Each structure stands twice: as C-alpha cells, then as structure tokens.
PDB file of C-alpha atoms in Angstrom:
ATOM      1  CA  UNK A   1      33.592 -10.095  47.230  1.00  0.00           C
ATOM      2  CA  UNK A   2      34.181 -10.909  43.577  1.00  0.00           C
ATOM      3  CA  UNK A   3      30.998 -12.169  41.686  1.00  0.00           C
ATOM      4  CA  UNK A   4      31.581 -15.044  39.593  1.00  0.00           C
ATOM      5  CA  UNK A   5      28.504 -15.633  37.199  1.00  0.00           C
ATOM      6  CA  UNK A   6      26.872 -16.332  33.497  1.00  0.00           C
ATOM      7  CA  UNK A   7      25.238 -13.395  33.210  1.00  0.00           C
ATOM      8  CA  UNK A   8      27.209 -10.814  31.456  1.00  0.00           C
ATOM      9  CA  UNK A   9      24.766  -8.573  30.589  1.00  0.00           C
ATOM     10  CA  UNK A  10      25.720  -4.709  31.328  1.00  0.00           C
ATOM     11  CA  UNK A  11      22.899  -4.513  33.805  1.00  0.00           C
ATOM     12  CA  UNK A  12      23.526  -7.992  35.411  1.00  0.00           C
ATOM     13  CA  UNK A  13      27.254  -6.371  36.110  1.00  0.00           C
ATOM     14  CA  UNK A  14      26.227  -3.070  37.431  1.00  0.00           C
ATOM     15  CA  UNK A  15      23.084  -4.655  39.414  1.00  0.00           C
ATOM     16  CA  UNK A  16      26.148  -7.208  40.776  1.00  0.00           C
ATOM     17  CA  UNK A  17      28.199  -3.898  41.648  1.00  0.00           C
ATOM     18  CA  UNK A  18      25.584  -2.409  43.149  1.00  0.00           C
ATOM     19  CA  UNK A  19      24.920  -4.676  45.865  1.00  0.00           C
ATOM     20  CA  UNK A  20      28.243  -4.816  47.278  1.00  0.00           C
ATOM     21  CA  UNK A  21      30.655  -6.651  44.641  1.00  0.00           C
ATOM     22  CA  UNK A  22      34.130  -5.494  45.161  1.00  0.00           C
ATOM     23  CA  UNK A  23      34.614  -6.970  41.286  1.00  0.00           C
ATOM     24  CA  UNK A  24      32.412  -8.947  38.923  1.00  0.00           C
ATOM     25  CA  UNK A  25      33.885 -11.992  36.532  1.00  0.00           C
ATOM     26  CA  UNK A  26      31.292 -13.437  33.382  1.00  0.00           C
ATOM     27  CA  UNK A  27      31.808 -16.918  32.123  1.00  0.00           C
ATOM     28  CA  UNK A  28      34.224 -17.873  30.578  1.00  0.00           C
ATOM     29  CA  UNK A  29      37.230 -17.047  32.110  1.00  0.00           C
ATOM     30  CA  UNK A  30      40.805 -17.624  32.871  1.00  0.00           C
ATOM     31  CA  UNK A  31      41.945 -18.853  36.219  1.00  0.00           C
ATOM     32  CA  UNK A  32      44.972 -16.129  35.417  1.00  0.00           C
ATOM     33  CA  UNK A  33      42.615 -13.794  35.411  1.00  0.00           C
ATOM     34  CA  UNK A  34      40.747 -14.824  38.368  1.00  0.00           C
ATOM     35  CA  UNK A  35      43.607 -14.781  40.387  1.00  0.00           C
ATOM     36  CA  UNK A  36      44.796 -11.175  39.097  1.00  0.00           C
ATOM     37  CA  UNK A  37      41.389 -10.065  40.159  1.00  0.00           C
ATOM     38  CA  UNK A  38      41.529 -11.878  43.343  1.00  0.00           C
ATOM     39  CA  UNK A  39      44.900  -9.850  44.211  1.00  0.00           C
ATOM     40  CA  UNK A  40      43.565  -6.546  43.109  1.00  0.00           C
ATOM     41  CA  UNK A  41      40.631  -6.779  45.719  1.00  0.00           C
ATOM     42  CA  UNK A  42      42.731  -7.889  48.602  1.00  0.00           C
ATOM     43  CA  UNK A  43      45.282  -4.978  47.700  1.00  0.00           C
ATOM     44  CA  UNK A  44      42.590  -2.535  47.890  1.00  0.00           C
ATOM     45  CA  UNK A  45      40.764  -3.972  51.022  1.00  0.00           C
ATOM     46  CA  UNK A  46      44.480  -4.370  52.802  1.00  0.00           C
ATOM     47  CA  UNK A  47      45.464  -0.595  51.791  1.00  0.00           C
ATOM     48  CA  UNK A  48      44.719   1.009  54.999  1.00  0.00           C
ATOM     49  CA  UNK A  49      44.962  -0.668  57.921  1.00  0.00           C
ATOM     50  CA  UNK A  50      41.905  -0.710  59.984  1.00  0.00           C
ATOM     51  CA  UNK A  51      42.685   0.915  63.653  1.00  0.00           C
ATOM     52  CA  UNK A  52      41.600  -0.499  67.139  1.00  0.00           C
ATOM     53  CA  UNK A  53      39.465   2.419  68.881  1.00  0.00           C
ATOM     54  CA  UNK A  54      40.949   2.410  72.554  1.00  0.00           C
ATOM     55  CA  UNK A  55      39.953   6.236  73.805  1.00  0.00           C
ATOM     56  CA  UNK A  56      39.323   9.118  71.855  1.00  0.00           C
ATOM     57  CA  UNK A  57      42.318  11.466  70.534  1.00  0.00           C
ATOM     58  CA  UNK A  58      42.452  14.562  72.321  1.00  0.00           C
ATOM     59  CA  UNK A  59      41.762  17.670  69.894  1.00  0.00           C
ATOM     60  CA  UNK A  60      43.616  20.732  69.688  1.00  0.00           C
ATOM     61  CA  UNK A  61      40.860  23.586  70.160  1.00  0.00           C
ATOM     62  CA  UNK A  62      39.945  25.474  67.393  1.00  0.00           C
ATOM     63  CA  UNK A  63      37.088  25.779  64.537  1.00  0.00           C
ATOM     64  CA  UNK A  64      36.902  22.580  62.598  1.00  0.00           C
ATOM     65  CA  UNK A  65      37.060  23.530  58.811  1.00  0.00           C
ATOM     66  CA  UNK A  66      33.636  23.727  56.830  1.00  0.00           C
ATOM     67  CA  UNK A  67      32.209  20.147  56.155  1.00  0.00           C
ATOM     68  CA  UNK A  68      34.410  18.625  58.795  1.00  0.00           C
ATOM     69  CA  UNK A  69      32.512  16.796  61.781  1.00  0.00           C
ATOM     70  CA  UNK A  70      33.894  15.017  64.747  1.00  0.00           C
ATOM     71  CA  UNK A  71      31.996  12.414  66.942  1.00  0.00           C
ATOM     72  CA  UNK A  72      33.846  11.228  69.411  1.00  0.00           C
ATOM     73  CA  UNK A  73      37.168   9.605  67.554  1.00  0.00           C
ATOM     74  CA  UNK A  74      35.412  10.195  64.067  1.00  0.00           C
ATOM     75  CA  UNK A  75      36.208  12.496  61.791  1.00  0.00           C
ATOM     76  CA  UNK A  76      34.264  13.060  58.498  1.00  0.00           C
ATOM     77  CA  UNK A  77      34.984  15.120  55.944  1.00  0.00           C
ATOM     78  CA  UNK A  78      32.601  15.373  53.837  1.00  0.00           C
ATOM     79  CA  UNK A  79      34.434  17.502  50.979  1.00  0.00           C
ATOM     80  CA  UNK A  80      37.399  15.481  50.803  1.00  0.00           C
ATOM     81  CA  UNK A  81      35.549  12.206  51.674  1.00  0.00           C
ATOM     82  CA  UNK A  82      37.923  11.337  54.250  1.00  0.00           C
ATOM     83  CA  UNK A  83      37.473   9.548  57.426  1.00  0.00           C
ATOM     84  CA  UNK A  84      40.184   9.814  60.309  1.00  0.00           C
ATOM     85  CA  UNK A  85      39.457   7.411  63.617  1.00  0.00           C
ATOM     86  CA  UNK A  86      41.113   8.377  66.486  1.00  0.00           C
ATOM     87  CA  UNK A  87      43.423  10.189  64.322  1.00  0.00           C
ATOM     88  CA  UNK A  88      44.461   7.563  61.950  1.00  0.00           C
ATOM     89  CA  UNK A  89      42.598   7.528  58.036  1.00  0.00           C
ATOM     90  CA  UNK A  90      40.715   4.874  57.136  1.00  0.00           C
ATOM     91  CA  UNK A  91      39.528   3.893  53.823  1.00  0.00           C
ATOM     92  CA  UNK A  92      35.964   3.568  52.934  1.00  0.00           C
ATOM     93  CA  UNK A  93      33.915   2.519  50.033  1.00  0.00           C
ATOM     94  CA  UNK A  94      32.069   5.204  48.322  1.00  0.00           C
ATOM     95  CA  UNK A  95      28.510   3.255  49.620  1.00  0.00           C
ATOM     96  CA  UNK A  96      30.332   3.279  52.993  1.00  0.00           C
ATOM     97  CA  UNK A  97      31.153   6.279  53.127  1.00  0.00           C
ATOM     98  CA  UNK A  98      27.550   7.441  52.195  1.00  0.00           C
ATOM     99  CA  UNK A  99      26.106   5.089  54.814  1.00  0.00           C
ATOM    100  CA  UNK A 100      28.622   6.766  57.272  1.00  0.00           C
ATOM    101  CA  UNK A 101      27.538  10.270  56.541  1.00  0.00           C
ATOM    102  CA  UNK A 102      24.182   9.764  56.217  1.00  0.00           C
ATOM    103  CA  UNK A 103      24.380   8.663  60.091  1.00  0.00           C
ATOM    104  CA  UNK A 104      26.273  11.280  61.074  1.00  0.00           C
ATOM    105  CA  UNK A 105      23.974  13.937  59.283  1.00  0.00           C
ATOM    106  CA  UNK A 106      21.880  13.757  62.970  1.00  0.00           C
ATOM    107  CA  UNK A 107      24.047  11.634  65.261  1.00  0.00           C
ATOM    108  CA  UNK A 108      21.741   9.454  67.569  1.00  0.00           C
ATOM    109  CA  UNK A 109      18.285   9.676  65.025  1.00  0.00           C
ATOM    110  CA  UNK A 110      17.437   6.240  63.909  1.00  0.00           C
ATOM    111  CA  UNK A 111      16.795   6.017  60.189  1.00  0.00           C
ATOM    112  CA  UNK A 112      14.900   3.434  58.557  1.00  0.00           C
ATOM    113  CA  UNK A 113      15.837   1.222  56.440  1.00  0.00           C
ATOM    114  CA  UNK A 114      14.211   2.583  53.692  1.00  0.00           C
ATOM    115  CA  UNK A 115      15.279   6.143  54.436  1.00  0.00           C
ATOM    116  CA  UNK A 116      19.109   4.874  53.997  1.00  0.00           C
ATOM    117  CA  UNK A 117      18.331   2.761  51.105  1.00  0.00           C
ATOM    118  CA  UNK A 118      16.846   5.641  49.296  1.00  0.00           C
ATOM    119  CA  UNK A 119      19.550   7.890  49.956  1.00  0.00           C
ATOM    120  CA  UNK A 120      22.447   5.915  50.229  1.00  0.00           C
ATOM    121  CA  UNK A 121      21.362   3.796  47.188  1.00  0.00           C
ATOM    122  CA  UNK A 122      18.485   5.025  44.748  1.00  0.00           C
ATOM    123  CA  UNK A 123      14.396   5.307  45.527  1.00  0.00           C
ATOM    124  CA  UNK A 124      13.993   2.650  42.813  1.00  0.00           C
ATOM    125  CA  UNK A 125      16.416   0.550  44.516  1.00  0.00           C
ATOM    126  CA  UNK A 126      15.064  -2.846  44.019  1.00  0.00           C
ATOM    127  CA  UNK A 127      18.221  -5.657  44.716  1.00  0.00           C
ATOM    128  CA  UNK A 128      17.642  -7.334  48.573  1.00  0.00           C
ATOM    129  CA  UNK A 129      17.862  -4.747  51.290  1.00  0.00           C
ATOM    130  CA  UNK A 130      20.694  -7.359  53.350  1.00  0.00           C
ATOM    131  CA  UNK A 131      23.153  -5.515  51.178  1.00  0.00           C
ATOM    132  CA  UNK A 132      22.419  -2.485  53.557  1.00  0.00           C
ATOM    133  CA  UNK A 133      23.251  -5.117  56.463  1.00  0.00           C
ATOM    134  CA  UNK A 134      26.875  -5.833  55.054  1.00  0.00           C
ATOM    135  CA  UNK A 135      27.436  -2.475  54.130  1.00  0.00           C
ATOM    136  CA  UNK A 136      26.648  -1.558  58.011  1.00  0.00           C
ATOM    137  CA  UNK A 137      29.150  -4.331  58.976  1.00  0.00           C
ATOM    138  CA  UNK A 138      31.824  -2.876  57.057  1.00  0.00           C
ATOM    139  CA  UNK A 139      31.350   0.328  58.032  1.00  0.00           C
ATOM    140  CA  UNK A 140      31.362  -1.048  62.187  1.00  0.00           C
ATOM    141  CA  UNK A 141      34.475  -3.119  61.408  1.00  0.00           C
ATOM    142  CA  UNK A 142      36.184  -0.105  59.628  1.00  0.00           C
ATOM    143  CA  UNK A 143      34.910   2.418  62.797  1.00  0.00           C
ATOM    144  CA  UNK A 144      36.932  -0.408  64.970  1.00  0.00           C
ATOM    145  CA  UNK A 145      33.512  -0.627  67.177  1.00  0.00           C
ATOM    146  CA  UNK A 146      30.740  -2.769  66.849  1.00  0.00           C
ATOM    147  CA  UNK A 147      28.485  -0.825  69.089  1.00  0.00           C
ATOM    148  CA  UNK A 148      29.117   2.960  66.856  1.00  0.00           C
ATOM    149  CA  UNK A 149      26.220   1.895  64.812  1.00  0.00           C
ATOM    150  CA  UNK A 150      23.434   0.259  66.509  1.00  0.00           C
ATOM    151  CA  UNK A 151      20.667  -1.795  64.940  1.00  0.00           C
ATOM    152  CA  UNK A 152      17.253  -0.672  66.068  1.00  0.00           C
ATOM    153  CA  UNK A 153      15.354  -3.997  65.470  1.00  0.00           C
ATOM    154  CA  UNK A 154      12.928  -3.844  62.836  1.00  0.00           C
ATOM    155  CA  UNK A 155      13.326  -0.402  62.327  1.00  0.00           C
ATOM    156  CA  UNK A 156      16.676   0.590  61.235  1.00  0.00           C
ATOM    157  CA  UNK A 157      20.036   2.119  61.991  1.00  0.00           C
ATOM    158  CA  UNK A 158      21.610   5.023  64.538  1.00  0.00           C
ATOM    159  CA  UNK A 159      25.487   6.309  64.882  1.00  0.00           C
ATOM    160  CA  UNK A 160      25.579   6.610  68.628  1.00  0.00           C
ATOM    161  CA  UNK A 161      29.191   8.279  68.566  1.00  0.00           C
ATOM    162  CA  UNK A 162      28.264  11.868  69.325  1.00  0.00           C
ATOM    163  CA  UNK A 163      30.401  14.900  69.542  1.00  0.00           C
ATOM    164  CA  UNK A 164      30.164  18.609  68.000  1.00  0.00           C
ATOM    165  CA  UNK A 165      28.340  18.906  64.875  1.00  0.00           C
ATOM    166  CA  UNK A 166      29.277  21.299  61.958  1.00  0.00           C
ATOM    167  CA  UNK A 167      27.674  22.393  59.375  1.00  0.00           C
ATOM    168  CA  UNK A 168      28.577  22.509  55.694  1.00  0.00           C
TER     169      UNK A 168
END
C-alpha cells in the first residue's frame, strides 16, 4: 500500500508508516516517481514467493538451536528473524513478524487486541486498531492458511499451529 497524501509533515509520514504503508508519497509529485515507487513495493512484496501449506515437512530429530521454534510447518527464528513454512522461507514485515512471534510466544492463548497492539505496536498506540486486522491477514496469507490464526470474536487473536516449544 503506498499512501498518497498532502500532509507531509514528518509525523503525518511516520504515523502513515506505522499503520501499514508499504511507502508514503506528499503532494506534489511526479507520476515518474510514482511509478518508480509503485515498482519498488511490488518487487519487495513479489521477493519470496508465498508457499501453499499441503502437510507438514518431516523433521530430522535433533535439538532445535536456541530461539528456534517449530509449530507444525512453522519455523521461527527469532534471532535471525526468519520464518521457514514447511521448509520453504518466507518473507515477513518487521510488524509481521512481531505479530507472528508474539502468537507463537504461547501457541493456542488468545491475546487481546490490546495486548498485541501494545506489544506489537507501542502502549500509546493511538492510529485505528483495523491496522492489527490487515496485519493478521498478511501474516495468514504469508502462513499459506487462513485458519493458523484464528479470530476470537470480540476478543482477539490465537496461533492454533502447535508443535514443540523452545525457549530462548
């Protein structure tokens, strides 16, 4: 999503980021330079291909490394930031990826909304809370299952992939 607006201030752009923007564009500007930033966006959200979850990957046993969890054909790494599903990486956003490991900090617990949005996002958060909603549809599209996160109405969010949990 690229924001196309007046407002230039500094903290109109980083309130703009914030909330999802993949880029933000002030008026005036050049249609040159809305299509530049128009390719840059799709580039990065065509980088990695996003997988179709059939079954999970078999695992070679073994301890996983430090930081490393798997739930059923996720893996999160939480030192390198990397996700792997059913084997194959997958890029996330750095809000994403928050939102992803915040889930999978206690696989099956439903967190509120507020809980995530003061984690993922700041306590004084104050921009609409349906960013949280798109961010959780990325993350579900990225996962390649619609049903690994499940809405608990008027309450929040749960990961319901489960699997062995490690500990940092």
């Amino acid at each position: 999503m690229i924001m196309l607006t007046a407002r230039d201030a500094e903290s109109d752009r980083v309130v703009g980021l914030e909330l999802g923007a993949d880029d933000y564009l002030a008026k005036p500007f050049s249609m040159r330079e809305l299509i530049a930033r128009i390719r840059a966006v799709l580039r990065r959200a065509h980088a990695e291909p996003v997988p179709v979850v059939a079954a999970a990957t078999p695992v070679a046993a073994g301890p996983l490394p430090a930081g490393v969890q798997e739930l059923g054909p996720l893996t999160l790494d939480r030192r390198t930031r990397q996700v792997r599903v059913a084997g194959t990486p997958v890029a996330f956003a750095p809000k994403e990826f928050d939102l992803l490991a915040l889930l999978a900090e206690d696989p099956g617990a439903v967190y509120s909304r507020q809980q995530i949005l003061d984690t993922v996002w700041d306590p004084h958060y104050f921009g609409p809370t349906k960013t949280l909603d798109v961010h959780v549809a990325a993350v579900r599209r990225k996962l390649g299952d619609p049903e690994a996160i499940e809405t608990i109405r008027r309450v929040g969010f749960r990961l319901t992939w489960t699997g062995e949990q490690v500990t940092a």
